[in-house]
Short mmCIF file of C-alpha atoms and ligand atoms in Angstrom, two decimals:
data_model
loop_
_atom_site.label_atom_id
_atom_site.label_comp_id
_atom_site.label_asym_id
_atom_site.label_seq_id
_atom_site.Cartn_x
_atom_site.Cartn_y
_atom_site.Cartn_z
CA MET E 338 0.00 0.00 0.00
CA VAL E 339 1.27 3.46 -0.86
CA MET E 340 0.92 6.01 1.90
CA ALA E 341 -0.37 9.39 0.88
CA THR E 342 2.36 11.96 1.24
CA PRO E 343 1.37 14.65 3.74
CA LYS E 344 0.96 18.15 2.30
CA SER E 345 2.04 19.90 5.48
CA ILE E 346 4.32 19.42 8.38
CA TRP E 347 4.23 21.14 11.78
CA TYR E 348 7.21 22.71 13.52
CA CYS E 349 7.60 23.83 17.09
CA THR E 350 8.65 27.48 17.10
CA ASN E 351 10.26 27.01 20.48
CA CYS E 352 12.58 24.06 19.88
CA GLY E 353 12.29 23.24 16.17
CA ASN E 354 10.77 19.80 16.73
CA GLU E 355 8.97 18.42 13.67
CA SER E 356 5.65 16.59 13.71
CA PRO E 357 3.38 15.15 11.00
CA LYS E 358 0.30 16.54 12.75
CA TRP E 359 -0.71 19.52 14.85
CA MET E 360 -0.40 19.17 18.60
CA GLY E 361 -1.42 21.55 21.34
CA ARG E 362 1.74 20.82 23.25
CA CYS E 363 5.14 20.12 21.74
CA PRO E 364 6.18 16.63 22.89
CA ALA E 365 9.88 17.56 22.73
CA CYS E 366 10.03 20.74 24.81
CA GLY E 367 6.63 20.68 26.52
CA GLU E 368 5.65 24.21 25.44
CA TRP E 369 2.00 24.92 24.62
CA ASN E 370 0.68 26.45 21.39
CA THR E 371 4.02 26.58 19.64
CA MET E 372 3.33 24.33 16.63
CA VAL E 373 3.08 26.10 13.27
CA GLU E 374 2.17 24.58 9.93
CA ALA E 375 4.51 24.62 6.95
CA PRO E 376 4.04 23.00 3.54
CA VAL E 377 6.29 20.08 2.64
CA GLU E 378 8.90 20.91 -0.01
CA LYS E 379 8.11 20.15 -3.62
CA LYS E 380 9.30 16.64 -4.43
CA SER E 381 10.24 17.52 -7.99
CA ALA E 382 12.67 20.18 -6.83
CA SER E 383 15.88 19.24 -8.55
CA GLY E 384 18.15 22.13 -7.53
CA ALA E 385 19.15 21.52 -3.95
CA LYS E 386 18.59 17.82 -3.63
CA GLY E 387 20.18 17.02 -7.01
CA MET E 388 23.23 19.06 -6.16
CA ALA E 389 23.83 17.09 -2.98
CA THR E 390 23.57 13.65 -4.59
CA LYS E 391 25.85 14.57 -7.47
CA SER E 392 28.69 15.77 -5.30
CA SER E 393 28.26 13.04 -2.71
CA ARG E 394 28.82 10.49 -5.45
CA ASP E 395 32.50 11.48 -5.74
CA ARG E 396 32.98 11.38 -1.99
CA LYS E 397 34.37 8.38 -0.17
CA PRO E 398 34.92 7.61 3.50
CA LEU E 399 38.44 8.55 4.60
CA ASN E 400 40.79 6.87 7.00
CA LEU E 401 41.45 9.13 10.00
CA LYS E 402 45.12 9.41 9.02
CA GLU E 403 44.22 10.60 5.52
CA ILE E 404 42.22 13.53 6.84
CA ASP E 405 44.00 16.81 6.43
CA ARG E 406 43.59 18.70 9.68
CA SER E 407 45.41 21.79 8.46
CA LYS E 408 42.19 22.78 6.67
CA GLU E 409 40.78 23.61 10.11
CA ASP E 410 42.99 26.70 10.32
CA ARG E 411 40.87 29.53 11.59
CA VAL E 412 40.20 32.79 9.82
CA LEU E 413 40.34 35.85 12.08
CA LEU E 414 37.42 38.24 11.82
CA GLY E 415 39.31 41.24 13.16
CA ILE E 416 37.10 41.71 16.21
CA PRO E 417 39.02 39.94 18.99
CA GLU E 418 35.99 39.33 21.22
CA VAL E 419 34.06 37.71 18.37
CA ASP E 420 37.07 35.60 17.45
CA ARG E 421 37.31 34.50 21.07
CA LEU E 422 33.62 33.52 21.18
CA LEU E 423 34.09 31.45 18.03
CA GLY E 424 36.98 29.62 19.69
CA GLY E 425 39.82 31.50 17.97
CA GLY E 426 38.39 32.70 14.68
CA ILE E 427 35.89 31.27 12.23
CA VAL E 428 36.41 27.75 10.87
CA PRO E 429 36.55 27.59 7.05
CA GLY E 430 33.47 25.88 5.66
CA SER E 431 31.41 26.53 8.77
CA LEU E 432 28.00 28.17 9.04
CA VAL E 433 27.63 30.66 11.89
CA LEU E 434 24.27 32.09 12.89
CA ILE E 435 24.08 35.50 14.56
CA GLY E 436 20.64 35.92 16.10
CA GLY E 437 18.92 38.74 17.94
CA GLU E 438 15.98 41.08 18.08
CA PRO E 439 15.58 43.72 15.38
CA GLY E 440 17.68 46.82 16.04
CA ILE E 441 20.10 45.15 18.41
CA GLY E 442 23.14 45.46 16.12
CA LYS E 443 23.37 42.35 13.94
CA SER E 444 23.85 44.26 10.69
CA THR E 445 26.27 46.65 12.36
CA LEU E 446 28.45 43.85 13.67
CA SER E 447 28.35 41.94 10.41
CA LEU E 448 29.55 44.98 8.47
CA GLN E 449 32.26 45.72 11.02
CA ILE E 450 33.71 42.26 10.38
CA PRO E 451 34.81 42.82 6.74
CA LEU E 452 35.89 46.39 7.52
CA ASN E 453 38.07 45.31 10.45
CA SER E 454 39.47 42.09 9.07
CA GLY E 455 40.14 43.19 5.51
CA LEU E 456 38.91 39.79 4.32
CA GLN E 457 37.45 39.64 0.84
CA THR E 458 33.81 39.42 1.80
CA LEU E 459 30.65 38.85 -0.16
CA TYR E 460 28.10 40.83 1.84
CA VAL E 461 24.63 39.75 0.77
CA THR E 462 21.78 41.90 1.97
CA GLY E 463 18.10 41.38 1.50
CA GLU E 464 17.24 44.13 3.94
CA GLU E 465 19.09 47.24 2.84
CA SER E 466 20.01 48.93 -0.40
CA ALA E 467 23.64 49.08 -1.49
CA ARG E 468 23.59 52.82 -0.75
CA GLN E 469 22.43 52.22 2.81
CA VAL E 470 25.22 49.71 3.32
CA LYS E 471 27.76 52.19 2.00
CA MET E 472 26.52 54.93 4.33
CA ARG E 473 26.71 52.61 7.30
CA ALA E 474 30.19 51.48 6.31
CA GLU E 475 31.36 55.11 6.18
CA ARG E 476 30.06 55.73 9.68
CA LEU E 477 31.75 52.61 10.98
CA VAL E 478 35.09 53.40 9.37
CA ALA E 479 35.00 56.98 10.64
CA GLY E 480 35.02 56.02 14.27
CA ALA E 481 37.34 53.10 14.51
CA ALA E 482 40.99 52.21 14.64
CA LEU E 483 40.73 50.04 11.60
CA PRO E 484 43.22 48.77 9.09
CA THR E 485 40.99 50.26 6.40
CA GLU E 486 41.44 53.97 5.74
CA SER E 487 38.01 54.43 4.20
CA ALA E 488 35.04 52.37 3.17
CA ASN E 489 36.41 52.56 -0.39
CA ASP E 490 39.57 50.64 0.52
CA SER E 491 37.78 47.68 1.94
CA ASN E 492 37.54 44.39 0.22
CA THR E 493 33.78 44.13 0.56
CA LEU E 494 31.46 43.17 -2.27
CA VAL E 495 27.89 44.20 -1.59
CA PHE E 496 25.21 42.10 -3.26
CA CYS E 497 21.53 43.01 -2.89
CA GLU E 498 19.76 39.77 -3.66
CA THR E 499 17.20 37.53 -2.02
CA ARG E 500 17.09 34.47 -4.29
CA ILE E 501 19.46 32.05 -2.61
CA GLU E 502 20.30 30.17 -5.82
CA ASP E 503 21.68 33.43 -7.28
CA VAL E 504 23.55 34.18 -4.07
CA ILE E 505 25.22 30.78 -4.06
CA ALA E 506 26.04 31.00 -7.77
CA GLN E 507 27.79 34.35 -7.24
CA ALA E 508 29.63 33.09 -4.19
CA GLY E 509 30.77 30.03 -6.11
CA GLU E 510 32.21 32.25 -8.84
CA ILE E 511 33.87 34.81 -6.58
CA LYS E 512 35.08 32.33 -3.94
CA PRO E 513 35.39 35.03 -1.24
CA ASP E 514 37.25 34.58 2.06
CA LEU E 515 33.94 35.08 3.85
CA MET E 516 30.26 35.36 3.01
CA ILE E 517 27.70 37.21 5.13
CA VAL E 518 23.96 36.81 4.51
CA ASP E 519 21.64 39.39 6.13
CA SER E 520 19.09 37.99 6.87
CA VAL E 521 17.86 34.41 6.56
CA GLN E 522 14.26 35.64 6.80
CA THR E 523 14.56 37.67 3.60
CA MET E 524 16.11 34.89 1.48
CA PHE E 525 14.06 32.42 -0.51
CA THR E 526 14.51 29.40 -2.71
CA ASP E 527 12.41 28.31 -5.69
CA THR E 528 12.39 24.75 -4.42
CA VAL E 529 9.98 25.57 -1.61
CA GLU E 530 6.49 26.91 -2.29
CA SER E 531 5.89 28.98 0.84
CA THR E 532 6.70 32.67 1.29
CA PRO E 533 10.13 33.96 2.40
CA GLY E 534 10.54 33.86 6.16
CA SER E 535 8.32 30.82 6.61
CA VAL E 536 9.66 27.88 8.53
CA SER E 537 10.25 25.63 5.53
CA GLN E 538 11.94 28.44 3.52
CA ILE E 539 14.24 29.22 6.43
CA LYS E 540 15.20 25.58 6.87
CA GLU E 541 15.88 25.05 3.17
CA VAL E 542 17.84 28.31 2.73
CA ALA E 543 20.02 27.42 5.71
CA ALA E 544 20.54 23.87 4.47
CA MET E 545 21.63 25.17 1.06
CA LEU E 546 24.06 27.64 2.63
CA LEU E 547 25.44 24.89 4.84
CA ARG E 548 26.00 22.70 1.80
CA PHE E 549 27.70 25.57 -0.02
CA ALA E 550 29.94 26.29 2.97
CA LYS E 551 30.98 22.67 3.42
CA GLU E 552 31.65 22.09 -0.28
CA SER E 553 33.47 25.35 -1.01
CA GLY E 554 35.24 25.85 2.32
CA VAL E 555 33.96 29.46 2.44
CA PRO E 556 32.86 30.37 5.97
CA VAL E 557 29.33 31.77 6.01
CA ILE E 558 27.78 34.09 8.60
CA LEU E 559 24.01 34.04 8.58
CA ILE E 560 21.94 36.70 10.32
CA GLY E 561 18.57 35.76 11.85
CA HIS E 562 15.91 37.83 13.61
CA ILE E 563 14.14 36.69 16.70
CA THR E 564 11.38 38.49 18.51
CA LYS E 565 11.19 38.94 22.28
CA ASP E 566 8.63 36.18 22.72
CA GLY E 567 10.58 34.02 20.25
CA TYR E 568 7.51 33.64 18.08
CA ILE E 569 8.96 34.07 14.61
CA ALA E 570 11.43 31.62 15.88
CA GLY E 571 13.39 30.92 12.72
CA PRO E 572 16.70 30.91 14.58
CA LYS E 573 15.46 28.26 17.04
CA ILE E 574 14.84 25.94 14.13
CA LEU E 575 18.16 26.95 12.60
CA GLU E 576 20.09 26.05 15.72
CA HIS E 577 20.02 22.38 14.74
CA ILE E 578 21.36 23.07 11.26
CA VAL E 579 24.19 25.54 11.80
CA ASP E 580 27.60 24.92 13.38
CA VAL E 581 27.73 27.93 15.68
CA VAL E 582 25.04 30.17 17.18
CA LEU E 583 25.93 33.57 18.57
CA GLN E 584 22.99 35.36 20.12
CA PHE E 585 22.62 39.02 21.01
CA GLU E 586 21.10 39.75 24.40
CA GLY E 587 20.41 42.96 26.21
CA GLU E 588 17.99 45.78 25.87
CA ASN E 589 17.84 47.70 22.63
CA ARG E 590 17.39 50.87 24.62
CA GLY E 591 20.54 50.45 26.67
CA ALA E 592 23.99 51.09 25.26
CA TYR E 593 25.31 47.62 26.04
CA ARG E 594 24.93 44.54 23.92
CA ILE E 595 25.85 41.06 25.04
CA LEU E 596 26.83 38.45 22.47
CA ARG E 597 26.64 34.90 23.78
CA SER E 598 27.76 31.67 22.14
CA ILE E 599 24.92 29.24 22.72
CA LYS E 600 26.13 26.52 20.38
CA ASN E 601 29.62 25.91 19.07
CA ARG E 602 30.81 22.79 17.31
CA PHE E 603 34.36 24.16 17.38
CA GLY E 604 34.64 25.76 20.80
CA SER E 605 33.08 26.24 24.19
CA THR E 606 29.59 27.59 24.79
CA SER E 607 27.98 30.08 27.12
CA GLU E 608 30.92 32.43 26.70
CA ILE E 609 29.89 36.04 26.38
CA ALA E 610 31.35 39.20 24.89
CA VAL E 611 30.10 42.63 25.86
CA PHE E 612 29.87 45.52 23.39
CA GLU E 613 28.86 49.11 23.68
CA MET E 614 26.77 50.61 20.85
CA THR E 615 28.34 53.95 19.97
CA GLY E 616 27.66 56.45 17.21
CA THR E 617 30.28 54.70 15.14
CA GLY E 618 29.42 51.05 15.70
CA LEU E 619 29.96 48.41 18.34
CA LYS E 620 32.98 48.76 20.63
CA GLU E 621 34.31 45.92 22.75
CA VAL E 622 34.04 46.35 26.50
CA GLU E 623 37.24 44.98 27.98
CA ASN E 624 36.17 44.62 31.60
CA PRO E 625 32.48 43.69 31.50
CA SER E 626 32.26 43.28 35.28
CA GLU E 627 33.06 46.95 35.71
CA MET E 628 30.13 47.88 33.49
CA LEU E 629 27.65 45.55 35.19
CA ILE E 630 28.49 46.74 38.68
CA PRO E 631 26.32 49.63 39.84
CA MET E 632 27.16 53.24 39.20
CA HIS E 633 25.13 54.38 42.19
CA GLU E 634 26.55 54.72 45.68
CA ALA E 635 26.15 51.74 47.97
CA GLY E 636 23.19 52.15 50.24
CA LEU E 637 20.20 51.17 48.09
CA SER E 638 18.22 48.23 49.35
CA GLY E 639 17.37 45.31 47.09
CA ALA E 640 20.71 45.08 45.30
CA ALA E 641 23.32 42.33 45.61
CA ILE E 642 26.42 41.58 43.56
CA CYS E 643 26.73 38.11 42.16
CA ALA E 644 30.00 36.44 41.14
CA THR E 645 29.13 34.19 38.21
CA LEU E 646 31.11 32.37 35.62
CA ASP E 647 30.12 32.83 32.01
CA GLY E 648 31.61 29.86 30.24
CA THR E 649 35.19 30.13 31.39
CA ARG E 650 35.39 33.76 32.47
CA PRO E 651 34.35 35.10 35.87
CA LEU E 652 31.82 37.92 35.64
CA LEU E 653 30.37 40.07 38.40
CA PHE E 654 27.08 41.85 38.05
CA GLU E 655 24.25 43.33 40.07
CA VAL E 656 21.03 41.50 40.92
CA GLN E 657 18.14 43.83 41.76
CA ALA E 658 15.00 42.83 43.63
CA LEU E 659 11.89 44.72 44.61
CA VAL E 660 9.58 43.25 47.22
CA SER E 661 6.35 45.07 47.96
CA SER E 662 2.91 44.28 49.36
CA ALA E 663 0.69 42.76 46.70
CA VAL E 664 -1.86 45.21 45.36
CA TYR E 665 -4.15 42.55 44.00
CA GLY E 666 -5.28 39.33 45.61
CA THR E 667 -2.55 37.16 44.12
CA ALA E 668 1.05 38.20 44.42
CA GLN E 669 2.99 38.85 41.22
CA ARG E 670 6.34 37.28 40.52
CA SER E 671 8.35 38.48 37.62
CA ALA E 672 11.99 38.01 36.67
CA THR E 673 14.03 39.50 33.83
CA GLY E 674 17.12 37.54 32.87
CA PHE E 675 16.43 34.87 35.47
CA ASP E 676 14.19 31.78 35.42
CA THR E 677 10.86 32.65 37.07
CA ARG E 678 10.37 29.05 38.24
CA ARG E 679 13.72 29.20 39.98
CA LEU E 680 12.75 32.49 41.62
CA ASN E 681 9.55 30.86 42.88
CA MET E 682 11.53 27.98 44.25
CA LEU E 683 13.92 30.30 46.08
CA LEU E 684 10.97 32.23 47.56
CA ALA E 685 9.46 28.95 48.75
CA VAL E 686 12.76 28.04 50.39
CA LEU E 687 12.82 31.42 52.16
CA GLU E 688 9.27 30.82 53.36
CA LYS E 689 9.72 27.24 54.49
CA ARG E 690 13.30 27.20 55.78
CA ALA E 691 13.73 30.70 57.12
CA GLY E 692 10.17 31.69 58.01
CA PHE E 693 9.76 34.71 55.70
CA HIS E 694 6.17 35.18 54.63
CA LEU E 695 6.60 36.38 51.10
CA SER E 696 3.48 34.78 49.66
CA ALA E 697 1.50 37.99 50.08
CA LYS E 698 4.24 40.10 48.49
CA ASP E 699 4.95 41.05 44.88
CA VAL E 700 8.50 40.13 43.94
CA PHE E 701 10.30 41.60 40.93
CA LEU E 702 13.79 40.54 39.95
CA ASN E 703 16.15 42.03 37.41
CA MET E 704 19.65 41.15 36.23
CA ALA E 705 21.80 44.18 35.40
CA GLY E 706 22.51 45.08 31.79
CA GLY E 707 19.86 42.79 30.29
CA LEU E 708 22.02 39.76 31.05
CA LYS E 709 20.41 36.32 31.04
CA VAL E 710 21.74 34.27 33.90
CA SER E 711 21.62 30.50 34.19
CA ASP E 712 24.57 29.97 36.55
CA PRO E 713 23.17 28.43 39.78
CA ALA E 714 25.69 30.54 41.71
CA ALA E 715 23.29 33.46 41.28
CA ASP E 716 20.87 31.94 43.83
CA LEU E 717 22.68 33.35 46.83
CA ALA E 718 22.71 36.90 45.45
CA VAL E 719 19.02 36.58 44.50
CA ILE E 720 18.12 35.60 48.05
CA ALA E 721 20.28 38.36 49.49
CA ALA E 722 18.69 40.96 47.17
CA VAL E 723 15.14 39.78 47.95
CA LEU E 724 15.73 39.91 51.71
CA SER E 725 17.47 43.25 51.45
CA SER E 726 14.44 44.73 49.68
CA ASN E 727 12.05 43.00 52.05
CA PHE E 728 13.76 44.51 55.10
CA ASP E 729 14.52 47.75 53.24
CA TYR E 730 18.04 47.33 54.56
CA SER E 731 20.93 47.82 52.16
CA LEU E 732 23.76 45.34 51.84
CA PRO E 733 27.35 46.51 52.18
CA GLY E 734 28.56 47.66 48.75
CA ASP E 735 31.88 45.83 49.08
CA SER E 736 30.28 42.37 49.44
CA CYS E 737 29.40 39.82 46.77
CA PHE E 738 27.89 36.34 46.61
CA ALA E 739 28.44 32.99 44.88
CA GLY E 740 26.43 29.96 45.93
CA GLU E 741 23.63 27.65 44.90
CA VAL E 742 20.61 27.22 47.18
CA GLY E 743 19.11 23.75 47.64
CA LEU E 744 15.53 22.82 48.47
CA SER E 745 16.28 22.27 52.13
CA GLY E 746 17.83 25.72 52.37
CA GLU E 747 21.41 24.48 52.27
CA ILE E 748 24.00 26.53 50.40
CA ARG E 749 25.91 24.43 47.93
CA PRO E 750 29.35 25.02 46.52
CA VAL E 751 29.66 26.16 42.90
CA ALA E 752 32.23 25.41 40.21
CA GLN E 753 35.55 27.26 40.35
CA THR E 754 34.78 29.26 43.48
CA ASP E 755 38.43 30.29 43.70
CA ARG E 756 38.34 32.03 40.31
CA ARG E 757 35.23 33.95 41.33
CA ILE E 758 36.98 35.01 44.53
CA GLY E 759 40.00 36.10 42.49
CA GLU E 760 37.89 38.28 40.17
CA ALA E 761 35.98 39.79 43.11
CA ALA E 762 39.27 40.68 44.80
CA ARG E 763 40.63 42.18 41.58
CA LEU E 764 37.60 44.44 41.36
CA GLY E 765 38.13 45.63 44.92
CA PHE E 766 35.48 43.66 46.80
CA LYS E 767 36.29 43.10 50.46
CA LYS E 768 33.93 40.24 51.26
CA ILE E 769 32.49 37.27 49.38
CA PHE E 770 29.84 34.88 50.70
CA VAL E 771 30.27 31.26 49.56
CA SER E 772 29.12 27.81 50.66
CA SER E 773 30.67 26.27 53.80
CA PHE E 774 31.17 23.16 51.73
CA SER E 775 33.44 24.81 49.14
CA SER E 776 36.93 23.37 48.99
CA LEU E 777 39.28 26.27 48.49
CA PRO E 778 43.01 26.45 47.76
CA ASP E 779 45.36 28.15 50.26
CA ASN E 780 46.66 30.83 47.92
CA LEU E 781 43.55 33.02 47.83
CA PRO E 782 44.00 36.79 47.59
CA LYS E 783 44.59 38.38 50.99
CA THR E 784 42.53 41.51 50.30
CA ILE E 785 39.18 39.73 50.39
CA LYS E 786 37.45 38.00 53.31
CA VAL E 787 35.74 34.74 52.41
CA VAL E 788 32.60 34.25 54.51
CA LYS E 789 31.35 30.67 54.52
CA VAL E 790 27.65 30.08 55.08
CA ALA E 791 26.01 26.66 55.43
CA ASP E 792 22.33 27.48 54.96
CA VAL E 793 19.83 30.29 54.42
CA PRO E 794 19.33 31.02 58.15
CA ALA E 795 23.11 31.41 58.50
CA LEU E 796 23.13 33.89 55.61
CA VAL E 797 20.29 35.88 57.16
CA LYS E 798 22.18 35.99 60.46
CA ALA E 799 25.39 37.12 58.79
CA LEU E 800 23.71 39.88 56.75
CA PHE E 801 20.80 41.20 58.75
CA LYS E 802 21.81 40.95 62.41
CA ASN E 803 20.88 44.58 62.80
CA ALA E 804 17.88 44.74 60.52
P1 TYD J 1257 21.34 47.30 13.25
O1 TYD J 1257 22.74 46.81 13.24
O2 TYD J 1257 20.77 47.67 11.93
O3 TYD J 1257 20.41 46.24 13.97
P2 TYD J 1257 19.85 44.84 13.41
O4 TYD J 1257 20.56 44.52 12.16
O5 TYD J 1257 20.13 43.85 14.53
O6 TYD J 1257 18.38 45.01 13.21
O7 TYD J 1257 21.27 48.64 14.14
C1 TYD J 1257 21.12 48.68 15.48
C2 TYD J 1257 20.84 50.05 16.00
O8 TYD J 1257 22.04 50.70 16.29
C3 TYD J 1257 20.08 50.96 15.06
O9 TYD J 1257 18.96 51.46 15.79
C4 TYD J 1257 21.01 52.08 14.75
C5 TYD J 1257 22.05 52.04 15.81
N1 TYD J 1257 23.44 52.34 15.38
C6 TYD J 1257 24.24 53.08 16.20
O10 TYD J 1257 23.85 53.51 17.29
N2 TYD J 1257 25.54 53.35 15.82
C7 TYD J 1257 26.03 52.89 14.63
O11 TYD J 1257 27.21 53.16 14.32
C8 TYD J 1257 25.17 52.13 13.78
C9 TYD J 1257 25.67 51.61 12.47
C10 TYD J 1257 23.89 51.87 14.19
MG1 MG J 1258 19.72 44.44 10.23
#
């Protein structure tokens, strides 16, 4: 019996999971109402599929010793922080996705790359006219210490095109050192029926670019938009296809932009780089901790400094909490940059293990600079900030925190506590609160006092004796 081929397929906009039928809840990630319908690609499409079979016919499996590793040599993009996030430059033949909300700086960064590196770059734009790109390039060159004297000296080829077959044909002819495609949502292929920006177009365009990158060895940077609620979640679906995902975080309104590596086949993940958006493009911030630590004088309640580790680098930033009596019947809990479920859990621990009645209070939590924090070491600072706001009693400005809080109220040690202590001391902190169960080396800096706390009641005692 021949099965009828389905006309549509459903994708989860949250995790990219595929399903032959609609479901209210995605079975892979458990999110509700995230499945969207997309037509199945035309079977007769010869372009993409045919291309792959033809070239794979000449390919054979290789013995490990025959594989030439020197091809993995990295290409530097001329922006040291971006090169560091990538793991020491971009790998030839790799596909890198740069995602972020509109207006956050994706196009700016992607134009700074060819201007700074001097690489021969095919800059494909489906969003701006060539004139707009030129004007932007002139602004970027004007403000930077770049190898290029003017936008006219750069080795950048601007190509305004949205049909991906034409883009790949040009790239194949030019064989640039680097190709940048801005953005995946504006590109389309004839082999898929749906409109540009739809899930199946995005998947197919990315797959074709990946094939081009792998076969030609040209590294490709792909730009992708995401919205705040992640609804037009192209990049989520793309994450499975591409080699590296760098995601912009932070508030568009603020001057700071955080670029985080959330997937990297050739390096470590959850590293971040911090940039400042200036009138002449993005500038690297060398000491991000200094920027995330408050400008205001110590003495405000509800603020605590947390010593986290982003990937491999210690990073200190401010956690802000506001606790107030609930106006409506049910208390509100809201967290920016921190998991709300985790906040609820920490509030329950405070209630159950330390006797604070917060259930009738609204609790708002905010991580400085629009940072998204997943390091469990932030727990201790969150609790300290919540209690500080609750008592309206400010914490000493020269103290910081690094510890995970367990369900029974115990404070657990966190990875690489000694490096966090080192960074805190370097930034001039005099006191750091850590778990009693941390094992610490003897050669810690002398300028900082390490206060060990075993559980939440011990923390409360140490901080709020006088409150
Ligand atoms: P853009 O890079 O176009 O964002 P995206 O491609 O992610 O949508 O621009 C980001 C914002 O930054 C835009 O509002 C203009 C502003 N901007 C500057 O402040 N300085 C600059 O030098 C440039 C080029 C843009
Ligand atoms: Mg843009």
